[in-house]
């Protein structure tokens, strides 16, 4: 019976999603709004098909957890460390400023101080689910605005920890004693250390073991179990589940399983995140809205206005470009899902009464719905006016020049490639994802197009069907691989030439079946080596020959290592052997020249 | 009349391990009016700057090829140099008179003994016969060809003899500057 109920509910969710989301997108409202509307439709205040809203919300929160795990996978520890200043600087500034402003306003409304504290903290948080989804949807994660937004969201996730810890302290309930607070802190530290150590030492052997079985679904199960496990551990000691998952992701970002994990978790994340938005839609208490419509409307507007204003002010220190300021301010202007949790916990500690919590939850839920709406307003009204310094221009319409070469990525790598080809009279269609850059090089008389080369429709517009060669010179490794794989599948006729970071990346590209792989720094590094040999007195031609011999050996080694690159032990053995071989070859060459250097023939 | 000038094209892929040619080269580098041009050092990847080479050529009265004999000819870069620098319209063909009247000379070292370069030796031809293609090239370009300066048995030569050869080469080139081509034959 229960099973049947679960299936029925699932069917209702799926059906609502299937109906509402495409419709919302067709109407230009965006997917998030579609999910929210689907939730309203099936929720207690709509058709009333689903009851236990809170339960669903808790379950669906897991979509946010998976989202953060995936983001963690993109950020290895080195990149995360490089982000420490924006995270703590901008994030700290945003949370502090918003919490003070909102708390101050609530106090001014003559609410009790405890409510002011809780409201200030809870409403300062933004919705990771909404903001990151929008950033991803619009391909903005690598822009300054996207970076700043992400940093702030990450800080908020961390900030939830002390906020939660504060609740029992200011609560009137029989709060926990100081001793147990210390104990809690110790537990939290232990869990974090455990996740870091476990993530570093245990997960890779485990994944290797599972991957070796070749059972895809078991690998998926393992991946999910890892994320759920990390999240539960964190929750058990009162920390943010999302933060735990994020940490787990970061620890696996450098591992060879990154892409497998990504592609396995991705669909779950998508579905659960959708479910989460549906649940938010369901949880809007329209009864309360009906009772105090003006008050709630005023509160939502005030919340969004205060947060956008503060965020807009932060765009200068965050170095958000002029065209993206408005977008950035809107992006994080809503209340977040952690607000729900915080308010409920606050009720538990009797910091605020239930009625206040209900009111705050409605305000947060409605504020979440304002973001997609504000974005529509922004896109339609504001963005066109910023045409000169546009934030998110529509992809350029590419004229089909029937060029034989399409070049994706016009940075320091692609530019050299393009110059050589164009100097030889070869037509190149250039695509780059950075609108400012495209505009800049256009001022130098170079025709290039703005667009995401990962999109097949864009490549089709660029004339891939008639081109002979596609050069992938973009600097996003994951995007490059994905594009290469897609193009390989859909346009088998075209020769794909790709830029590779290093040997592991070259292996990935060989897996995909790219026609020509060039390790981006290989030749220039060789030239530096040649220059060093010359400085040490080696003849120019001899140094050149030594480098060519080395290069040839290295390329042969690359193919030999590729055969075993999934077997780390064998990979190391062969790498060492290849190094010994090249040293031996060059040594033999040198001693031969010593003995036979002069007039040998004739 | 101002003194004559010479362009010496030095071709050795690995001078560091050279016993003879490096000494010859070093004996000439400080001579005024003589440009010693190390081809492998200037063009390690064998990509030759044609216009630059033609400018150097135009400024010289005498062109010298200084190199070891590899497979009865010159090292690869010197062949490449001839292929790309001695262009039609520059060195030969219609309007190709830029080298007319210049002198051409060759100073080479061989691995074999002098006896090997005889009708009855194991190479079966004399070194002058072996170097005919260079002579023919000079002819086509309107240059006056002069008998080559040959050092045999380079692998086993005593250091003192090598030094003596270097001094002789230096004297002949100095003589060329003052007295002209007769000095190249040691008659200065």
Coordinates of N, CA and C in Angstrom, one line a residue, chain B:
Chain B
X1 N 92.1 51.3 -54.7 CA 91.0 50.4 -54.6 C 90.9 49.8 -53.1
X2 N 89.8 49.9 -52.6 CA 89.7 49.4 -51.2 C 89.9 47.9 -51.2
X3 N 90.2 47.4 -50.0 CA 90.5 46.0 -49.9 C 89.3 45.1 -50.1
X4 N 89.5 43.9 -50.6 CA 88.4 43.0 -50.9 C 87.8 42.5 -49.6
X5 N 86.6 42.0 -49.7 CA 85.9 41.4 -48.5 C 85.5 39.9 -48.9
X6 N 85.4 39.1 -47.8 CA 85.0 37.7 -48.0 C 83.9 37.3 -47.0
X7 N 83.1 36.4 -47.5 CA 82.0 35.8 -46.7 C 82.4 34.3 -46.5
X8 N 82.7 33.9 -45.3 CA 83.0 32.5 -45.1 C 81.8 31.7 -44.5
X9 N 81.2 30.8 -45.3 CA 80.1 30.1 -44.7 C 80.6 28.8 -44.0
X10 N 80.5 28.8 -42.7 CA 81.0 27.7 -41.9 C 79.8 26.7 -41.6
X11 N 80.1 25.4 -42.0 CA 79.0 24.4 -41.8 C 79.5 23.2 -41.1
X12 N 79.2 23.1 -39.8 CA 79.6 21.9 -39.0 C 78.4 21.7 -38.0
X13 N 77.8 20.6 -38.0 CA 76.6 20.4 -37.2 C 76.9 20.4 -35.7
X14 N 78.2 20.1 -35.3 CA 78.5 19.9 -33.9 C 79.9 20.4 -33.7
X15 N 80.2 21.7 -33.7 CA 81.5 22.2 -33.6 C 82.2 21.8 -32.3
X16 N 81.4 21.6 -31.3 CA 82.0 21.2 -30.0 C 82.9 20.0 -30.1
X17 N 82.4 19.1 -31.0 CA 83.2 17.8 -31.1 C 84.0 17.8 -32.4
X18 N 84.3 19.0 -32.9 CA 85.1 19.0 -34.1 C 86.6 19.2 -33.8
X19 N 87.5 18.5 -34.5 CA 88.9 18.6 -34.2 C 89.6 19.6 -35.2
X20 N 89.1 19.7 -36.4 CA 89.8 20.5 -37.4 C 89.0 21.8 -37.7
X21 N 87.7 21.6 -38.1 CA 87.0 22.8 -38.6 C 86.8 23.9 -37.6
X22 N 86.6 23.5 -36.3 CA 86.5 24.6 -35.3 C 87.7 25.4 -35.2
X23 N 88.9 24.8 -35.3 CA 90.1 25.5 -35.2 C 90.3 26.4 -36.4
X24 N 89.9 25.9 -37.6 CA 89.9 26.8 -38.8 C 89.0 28.0 -38.6
X25 N 87.8 27.7 -38.2 CA 86.8 28.8 -38.0 C 87.4 29.8 -37.1
X26 N 87.9 29.4 -35.9 CA 88.3 30.3 -34.9 C 89.5 31.1 -35.3
X27 N 90.3 30.6 -36.3 CA 91.5 31.3 -36.8 C 91.1 32.5 -37.7
X28 N 89.8 32.4 -38.1 CA 89.4 33.5 -39.1 C 88.5 34.6 -38.5
X29 N 87.9 34.3 -37.4 CA 86.8 35.2 -36.9 C 87.3 36.6 -36.7
X30 N 88.5 36.8 -36.3 CA 88.9 38.2 -35.9 C 89.5 39.0 -37.1
X31 N 89.5 38.3 -38.3 CA 90.1 39.0 -39.5 C 89.2 40.2 -39.9
X32 N 89.7 41.4 -40.1 CA 88.9 42.4 -40.6 C 88.5 42.2 -42.1
X33 N 87.3 42.6 -42.4 CA 86.8 42.4 -43.8 C 86.4 41.0 -44.1
X34 N 86.4 40.2 -43.1 CA 86.0 38.8 -43.4 C 84.9 38.4 -42.4
X35 N 83.7 38.0 -43.0 CA 82.6 37.6 -42.2 C 82.6 36.1 -42.1
X36 N 82.7 35.6 -40.9 CA 82.6 34.1 -40.7 C 81.2 33.8 -40.2
X37 N 80.4 33.1 -41.0 CA 79.0 33.0 -40.8 C 78.7 31.5 -40.5
X38 N 78.4 31.2 -39.2 CA 78.2 29.8 -38.7 C 76.7 29.4 -39.0
X39 N 76.6 28.7 -40.1 CA 75.2 28.4 -40.5 C 74.4 27.5 -39.5
X40 N 75.0 26.5 -39.0 CA 74.2 25.6 -38.1 C 73.9 26.4 -36.8
X41 N 74.7 27.3 -36.4 CA 74.5 28.1 -35.2 C 73.4 29.1 -35.4
X42 N 73.4 29.7 -36.6 CA 72.4 30.7 -37.0 C 71.0 30.1 -37.3
X43 N 71.1 29.0 -38.0 CA 69.8 28.3 -38.4 C 69.7 26.9 -37.9
X44 N 69.6 26.7 -36.5 CA 69.7 25.4 -36.0 C 68.6 24.5 -36.5
X45 N 67.5 25.0 -37.0 CA 66.4 24.2 -37.5 C 66.4 24.2 -39.0
X46 N 67.5 24.6 -39.6 CA 67.7 24.6 -41.1 C 66.7 25.5 -41.8
X47 N 66.2 26.5 -41.1 CA 65.3 27.4 -41.8 C 66.1 28.7 -42.1
X48 N 66.5 28.9 -43.4 CA 67.4 29.9 -43.7 C 66.7 31.2 -44.2
X49 N 67.2 32.3 -43.6 CA 66.7 33.6 -44.0 C 67.3 34.1 -45.3
X50 N 66.6 33.8 -46.4 CA 67.1 34.0 -47.8 C 67.6 35.4 -48.1
X51 N 66.7 36.4 -47.7 CA 67.0 37.8 -48.0 C 68.3 38.2 -47.3
X52 N 68.4 37.8 -46.0 CA 69.6 38.2 -45.3 C 70.9 37.6 -45.9
X53 N 70.8 36.3 -46.3 CA 71.9 35.7 -46.9 C 72.3 36.3 -48.2
X54 N 71.3 36.8 -49.0 CA 71.6 37.4 -50.2 C 72.3 38.8 -50.0
X55 N 71.8 39.5 -48.9 CA 72.5 40.7 -48.6 C 74.0 40.5 -48.3
X56 N 74.2 39.5 -47.4 CA 75.6 39.2 -47.1 C 76.4 38.9 -48.3
X57 N 75.8 38.1 -49.2 CA 76.5 37.7 -50.4 C 76.9 38.9 -51.3
X58 N 75.9 39.8 -51.4 CA 76.1 40.9 -52.3 C 77.2 41.8 -51.8
X59 N 77.4 41.8 -50.5 CA 78.5 42.7 -49.9 C 79.9 42.1 -50.0
X60 N 80.0 40.8 -50.4 CA 81.3 40.2 -50.4 C 81.9 40.0 -51.8
X61 N 83.2 40.0 -51.9 CA 83.9 39.8 -53.2 C 84.2 38.3 -53.3
X62 N 84.4 37.6 -52.2 CA 84.8 36.2 -52.2 C 83.8 35.4 -51.3
X63 N 83.3 34.3 -51.9 CA 82.5 33.4 -51.1 C 83.3 32.1 -50.8
X64 N 83.4 31.8 -49.5 CA 84.1 30.6 -49.1 C 83.2 29.6 -48.4
X65 N 83.3 28.3 -48.8 CA 82.6 27.3 -48.1 C 83.6 26.6 -47.2
X66 N 83.4 26.6 -45.9 CA 84.4 26.0 -45.0 C 83.6 24.9 -44.3
X67 N 84.0 23.6 -44.6 CA 83.2 22.5 -44.0 C 84.0 21.2 -44.1
X68 N 83.6 20.2 -43.3 CA 84.1 18.8 -43.5 C 83.3 18.2 -44.7
X69 N 84.0 17.2 -45.3 CA 83.3 16.5 -46.4 C 82.5 15.4 -45.8
X70 N 81.2 15.5 -46.1 CA 80.2 14.4 -45.6 C 79.7 13.7 -46.8
X71 N 79.9 12.4 -46.9 CA 79.5 11.6 -48.1 C 79.9 12.3 -49.4
X72 N 81.1 12.7 -49.5 CA 81.7 13.3 -50.7 C 81.0 14.6 -51.1
X73 N 80.4 15.3 -50.1 CA 79.8 16.5 -50.4 C 79.8 17.4 -49.1
X74 N 78.9 18.3 -49.0 CA 78.9 19.2 -47.8 C 77.9 18.7 -46.8
X75 N 77.9 19.2 -45.6 CA 76.9 19.0 -44.6 C 75.5 19.5 -45.1
X76 N 74.4 19.0 -44.6 CA 73.1 19.2 -45.2 C 72.8 20.7 -45.3
X77 N 73.2 21.5 -44.3 CA 72.7 22.9 -44.2 C 73.3 23.7 -45.4
X78 N 74.5 23.3 -45.8 CA 75.1 24.1 -46.9 C 74.4 23.7 -48.2
X79 N 74.0 22.5 -48.4 CA 73.2 22.2 -49.6 C 71.9 23.0 -49.5
X80 N 71.2 23.0 -48.4 CA 70.0 23.7 -48.2 C 70.2 25.2 -48.6
X81 N 71.4 25.7 -48.1 CA 71.7 27.1 -48.3 C 71.8 27.4 -49.9
X82 N 72.4 26.5 -50.6 CA 72.5 26.7 -52.0 C 71.1 26.6 -52.7
X83 N 70.3 25.6 -52.2 CA 69.0 25.4 -52.8 C 68.1 26.7 -52.6
X84 N 68.2 27.3 -51.5 CA 67.2 28.4 -51.3 C 67.8 29.8 -51.5
X85 N 69.1 30.0 -51.4 CA 69.7 31.3 -51.5 C 70.1 31.6 -52.9
X86 N 70.6 30.7 -53.6 CA 71.0 30.9 -55.0 C 69.8 30.8 -56.0
X87 N 68.9 31.8 -55.8 CA 67.6 31.8 -56.5 C 67.8 32.2 -58.0
X88 N 66.9 31.8 -58.8 CA 66.8 32.2 -60.1 C 66.4 33.7 -60.1
X89 N 67.1 34.5 -60.9 CA 66.8 36.0 -60.9 C 67.8 36.7 -59.9
X90 N 68.4 35.9 -59.1 CA 69.5 36.4 -58.2 C 70.8 35.9 -58.6
X91 N 70.9 34.6 -58.6 CA 72.2 34.0 -58.9 C 72.4 33.4 -60.3
X92 N 71.2 33.2 -61.0 CA 71.3 32.7 -62.3 C 70.0 33.1 -63.0
X93 N 69.9 32.7 -64.3 CA 68.7 33.0 -65.1 C 68.6 34.5 -65.4
X94 N 67.4 34.9 -66.0 CA 67.2 36.3 -66.4 C 67.4 37.2 -65.2
X95 N 68.3 38.2 -65.4 CA 68.5 39.1 -64.3 C 69.3 38.6 -63.1
X96 N 69.7 37.3 -63.2 CA 70.4 36.7 -62.1 C 71.9 36.9 -62.2
X97 N 72.3 38.2 -62.1 CA 73.8 38.4 -62.3 C 74.4 39.0 -61.0
X98 N 73.8 38.8 -59.9 CA 74.3 39.4 -58.7 C 75.6 38.9 -58.2
X99 N 76.0 37.7 -58.6 CA 77.2 37.1 -58.2 C 78.3 37.1 -59.2
X100 N 78.0 37.7 -60.4 CA 78.9 37.8 -61.5 C 80.2 38.4 -61.0
X101 N 81.3 37.8 -61.4 CA 82.6 38.4 -61.1 C 83.2 38.2 -59.7
X102 N 82.4 37.5 -58.9 CA 82.9 37.3 -57.5 C 83.8 36.0 -57.6
X103 N 84.6 35.8 -56.5 CA 85.4 34.6 -56.4 C 84.7 33.6 -55.5
X104 N 85.0 32.3 -55.9 CA 84.4 31.2 -55.1 C 85.6 30.3 -54.7
X105 N 85.6 29.9 -53.4 CA 86.7 29.1 -52.9 C 86.1 28.1 -51.9
X106 N 86.8 27.0 -51.7 CA 86.3 26.0 -50.7 C 87.4 25.5 -49.9
X107 N 87.2 25.4 -48.6 CA 88.2 24.8 -47.7 C 87.6 23.6 -47.0
X108 N 88.1 22.4 -47.3 CA 87.4 21.2 -46.7 C 88.3 20.3 -46.0
X109 N 87.8 19.5 -45.2 CA 88.6 18.4 -44.5 C 87.9 17.1 -44.9
X110 N 88.8 16.1 -45.0 CA 88.2 14.7 -45.3 C 88.7 13.8 -44.2
X111 N 87.9 12.7 -44.0 CA 88.3 11.7 -43.1 C 89.3 10.7 -43.6
X112 N 89.3 10.5 -44.9 CA 90.2 9.6 -45.6 C 91.6 10.2 -45.8
X113 N 92.6 9.3 -46.0 CA 94.0 9.8 -46.3 C 94.0 10.3 -47.7
X114 N 95.1 11.1 -48.0 CA 95.2 11.6 -49.3 C 95.3 10.5 -50.4
X115 N 95.9 9.3 -50.0 CA 96.0 8.2 -51.0 C 94.7 7.7 -51.4
X116 N 93.7 7.8 -50.5 CA 92.3 7.3 -50.8 C 91.7 8.1 -52.0
X117 N 92.1 9.3 -52.1 CA 91.5 10.2 -53.2 C 92.4 10.2 -54.4
X118 N 92.5 8.9 -55.0 CA 93.3 8.8 -56.2 C 92.6 7.7 -57.1
X119 N 92.9 7.7 -58.4 CA 92.3 6.7 -59.3 C 92.5 5.3 -58.7
X120 N 93.6 5.1 -58.1 CA 93.9 3.7 -57.6 C 93.6 3.6 -56.1
X121 N 93.1 4.7 -55.5 CA 92.7 4.6 -54.1 C 91.3 4.1 -53.9
X122 N 90.9 3.9 -52.6 CA 89.6 3.2 -52.5 C 88.4 4.1 -52.8
X123 N 88.6 5.5 -52.8 CA 87.5 6.4 -53.3 C 87.5 6.5 -54.8
X124 N 88.5 6.1 -55.5 CA 88.6 6.1 -56.9 C 88.5 7.4 -57.7
X125 N 88.3 8.5 -57.0 CA 88.3 9.8 -57.6 C 89.1 10.8 -56.8
X126 N 89.6 11.8 -57.4 CA 90.3 12.8 -56.6 C 89.3 13.7 -55.9
X127 N 89.7 14.4 -54.9 CA 88.8 15.3 -54.2 C 88.3 16.4 -55.1
X128 N 89.2 16.9 -56.1 CA 88.7 17.9 -57.0 C 87.5 17.4 -57.9
X129 N 87.6 16.1 -58.2 CA 86.5 15.5 -59.0 C 85.3 15.4 -58.1
X130 N 85.5 15.0 -56.9 CA 84.3 14.9 -56.0 C 83.6 16.2 -55.8
X131 N 84.4 17.3 -55.8 CA 83.8 18.6 -55.6 C 83.3 19.4 -56.8
X132 N 83.3 18.6 -58.0 CA 82.8 19.3 -59.2 C 81.5 20.0 -59.1
X133 N 80.5 19.4 -58.4 CA 79.2 20.1 -58.4 C 79.3 21.5 -57.9
X134 N 80.2 21.7 -56.9 CA 80.4 23.1 -56.4 C 81.0 24.0 -57.5
X135 N 81.9 23.4 -58.2 CA 82.6 24.2 -59.3 C 81.5 24.6 -60.3
X136 N 80.7 23.6 -60.7 CA 79.6 23.8 -61.7 C 78.7 24.9 -61.2
X137 N 78.3 24.8 -59.9 CA 77.4 25.8 -59.3 C 78.1 27.2 -59.5
X138 N 79.3 27.3 -59.1 CA 80.0 28.6 -59.2 C 80.0 29.1 -60.6
X139 N 80.2 28.2 -61.6 CA 80.2 28.6 -63.0 C 78.9 29.2 -63.4
X140 N 77.8 28.5 -63.1 CA 76.5 28.9 -63.5 C 76.2 30.3 -62.9
X141 N 76.7 30.6 -61.7 CA 76.5 31.8 -61.1 C 77.4 32.9 -61.5
X142 N 78.3 32.6 -62.5 CA 79.2 33.6 -63.0 C 80.4 33.9 -62.1
X143 N 80.6 33.0 -61.1 CA 81.7 33.2 -60.2 C 83.0 32.5 -60.7
X144 N 84.1 33.1 -60.3 CA 85.4 32.5 -60.7 C 85.8 31.4 -59.6
X145 N 85.8 30.2 -60.1 CA 86.1 29.1 -59.2 C 87.6 28.9 -59.0
X146 N 88.1 28.7 -57.7 CA 89.5 28.5 -57.5 C 89.7 27.1 -56.8
X147 N 90.8 26.5 -57.1 CA 91.0 25.1 -56.5 C 90.9 25.1 -55.0
X148 N 90.2 24.1 -54.5 CA 89.9 24.0 -53.0 C 91.1 23.8 -52.2
X149 N 91.1 24.2 -50.9 CA 92.1 24.0 -49.9 C 91.6 22.7 -49.2
X150 N 92.4 21.6 -49.3 CA 92.0 20.3 -48.8 C 92.8 19.9 -47.6
X151 N 92.3 19.4 -46.5 CA 93.0 18.8 -45.4 C 92.5 17.4 -45.3
X152 N 93.4 16.5 -45.6 CA 93.0 15.0 -45.5 C 93.3 14.5 -44.1
X153 N 92.7 13.3 -43.9 CA 93.0 12.5 -42.7 C 92.7 13.2 -41.4
X154 N 91.6 14.0 -41.4 CA 91.4 14.9 -40.3 C 91.3 14.2 -38.9
X155 N 90.8 13.0 -38.9 CA 90.6 12.3 -37.6 C 92.0 12.0 -36.9
X156 N 93.0 11.9 -37.7 CA 94.3 11.5 -37.1 C 95.3 12.5 -37.1
X157 N 94.9 13.7 -37.5 CA 95.9 14.8 -37.6 C 96.5 15.2 -36.3
X158 N 97.7 15.5 -36.2 CA 98.3 16.0 -35.0 C 97.8 17.5 -34.8
X159 N 97.6 17.9 -33.5 CA 97.1 19.2 -33.2 C 98.0 20.3 -33.8
X160 N 99.3 20.1 -33.8 CA 100.2 21.1 -34.4 C 100.0 21.3 -35.9
X161 N 99.7 20.2 -36.6 CA 99.5 20.3 -38.0 C 98.2 21.1 -38.3
X162 N 97.2 20.8 -37.4 CA 95.9 21.5 -37.6 C 96.1 23.0 -37.4
X163 N 96.9 23.3 -36.4 CA 97.2 24.7 -36.2 C 97.9 25.4 -37.4
X164 N 98.8 24.6 -38.0 CA 99.5 25.1 -39.1 C 98.6 25.3 -40.3
X165 N 97.7 24.4 -40.5 CA 96.6 24.6 -41.5 C 95.8 25.9 -41.3
X166 N 95.5 26.0 -40.0 CA 94.7 27.2 -39.7 C 95.4 28.5 -40.0
X167 N 96.7 28.5 -39.7 CA 97.6 29.7 -40.0 C 97.6 29.9 -41.5
X168 N 97.8 28.8 -42.3 CA 97.9 29.0 -43.7 C 96.6 29.5 -44.3
X169 N 95.5 29.0 -43.8 CA 94.2 29.5 -44.3 C 94.0 31.0 -44.0
X170 N 94.4 31.3 -42.8 CA 94.3 32.7 -42.4 C 95.2 33.6 -43.3
X171 N 96.4 33.1 -43.6 CA 97.3 33.9 -44.4 C 96.8 34.1 -45.8
X172 N 96.2 33.0 -46.3 CA 95.7 33.1 -47.7 C 94.5 34.1 -47.8
X173 N 93.6 34.1 -46.8 CA 92.5 35.0 -46.8 C 92.9 36.4 -46.7
X174 N 93.9 36.6 -45.8 CA 94.5 38.0 -45.6 C 95.1 38.4 -46.9
X175 N 95.8 37.5 -47.6 CA 96.4 37.8 -48.9 C 95.4 38.2 -49.9
X176 N 94.2 37.4 -49.9 CA 93.2 37.7 -50.9 C 92.7 39.2 -50.7
X177 N 92.6 39.6 -49.5 CA 92.1 41.0 -49.3 C 93.0 42.0 -50.0
X178 N 94.3 41.7 -50.0 CA 95.2 42.7 -50.5 C 95.5 42.5 -52.0
X179 N 95.8 41.2 -52.3 CA 96.3 40.9 -53.7 C 95.4 40.2 -54.6
X180 N 94.3 39.7 -54.1 CA 93.3 39.1 -54.9 C 93.5 37.6 -55.0
X181 N 92.8 36.9 -56.0 CA 92.6 35.5 -56.0 C 93.9 34.7 -56.0
X182 N 95.0 35.3 -56.5 CA 96.2 34.5 -56.6 C 96.6 34.0 -55.2
X183 N 96.3 34.8 -54.2 CA 96.7 34.4 -52.8 C 96.0 33.2 -52.4
X184 N 94.8 32.9 -52.9 CA 94.1 31.7 -52.5 C 94.8 30.4 -52.9
X185 N 95.7 30.5 -53.9 CA 96.4 29.3 -54.3 C 97.8 29.3 -53.6
X186 N 98.0 30.1 -52.7 CA 99.2 30.2 -51.9 C 100.3 30.9 -52.7
X187 N 99.9 31.7 -53.7 CA 100.9 32.3 -54.5 C 101.1 33.8 -54.1
X188 N 100.4 34.2 -53.0 CA 100.5 35.7 -52.7 C 101.8 36.2 -52.3

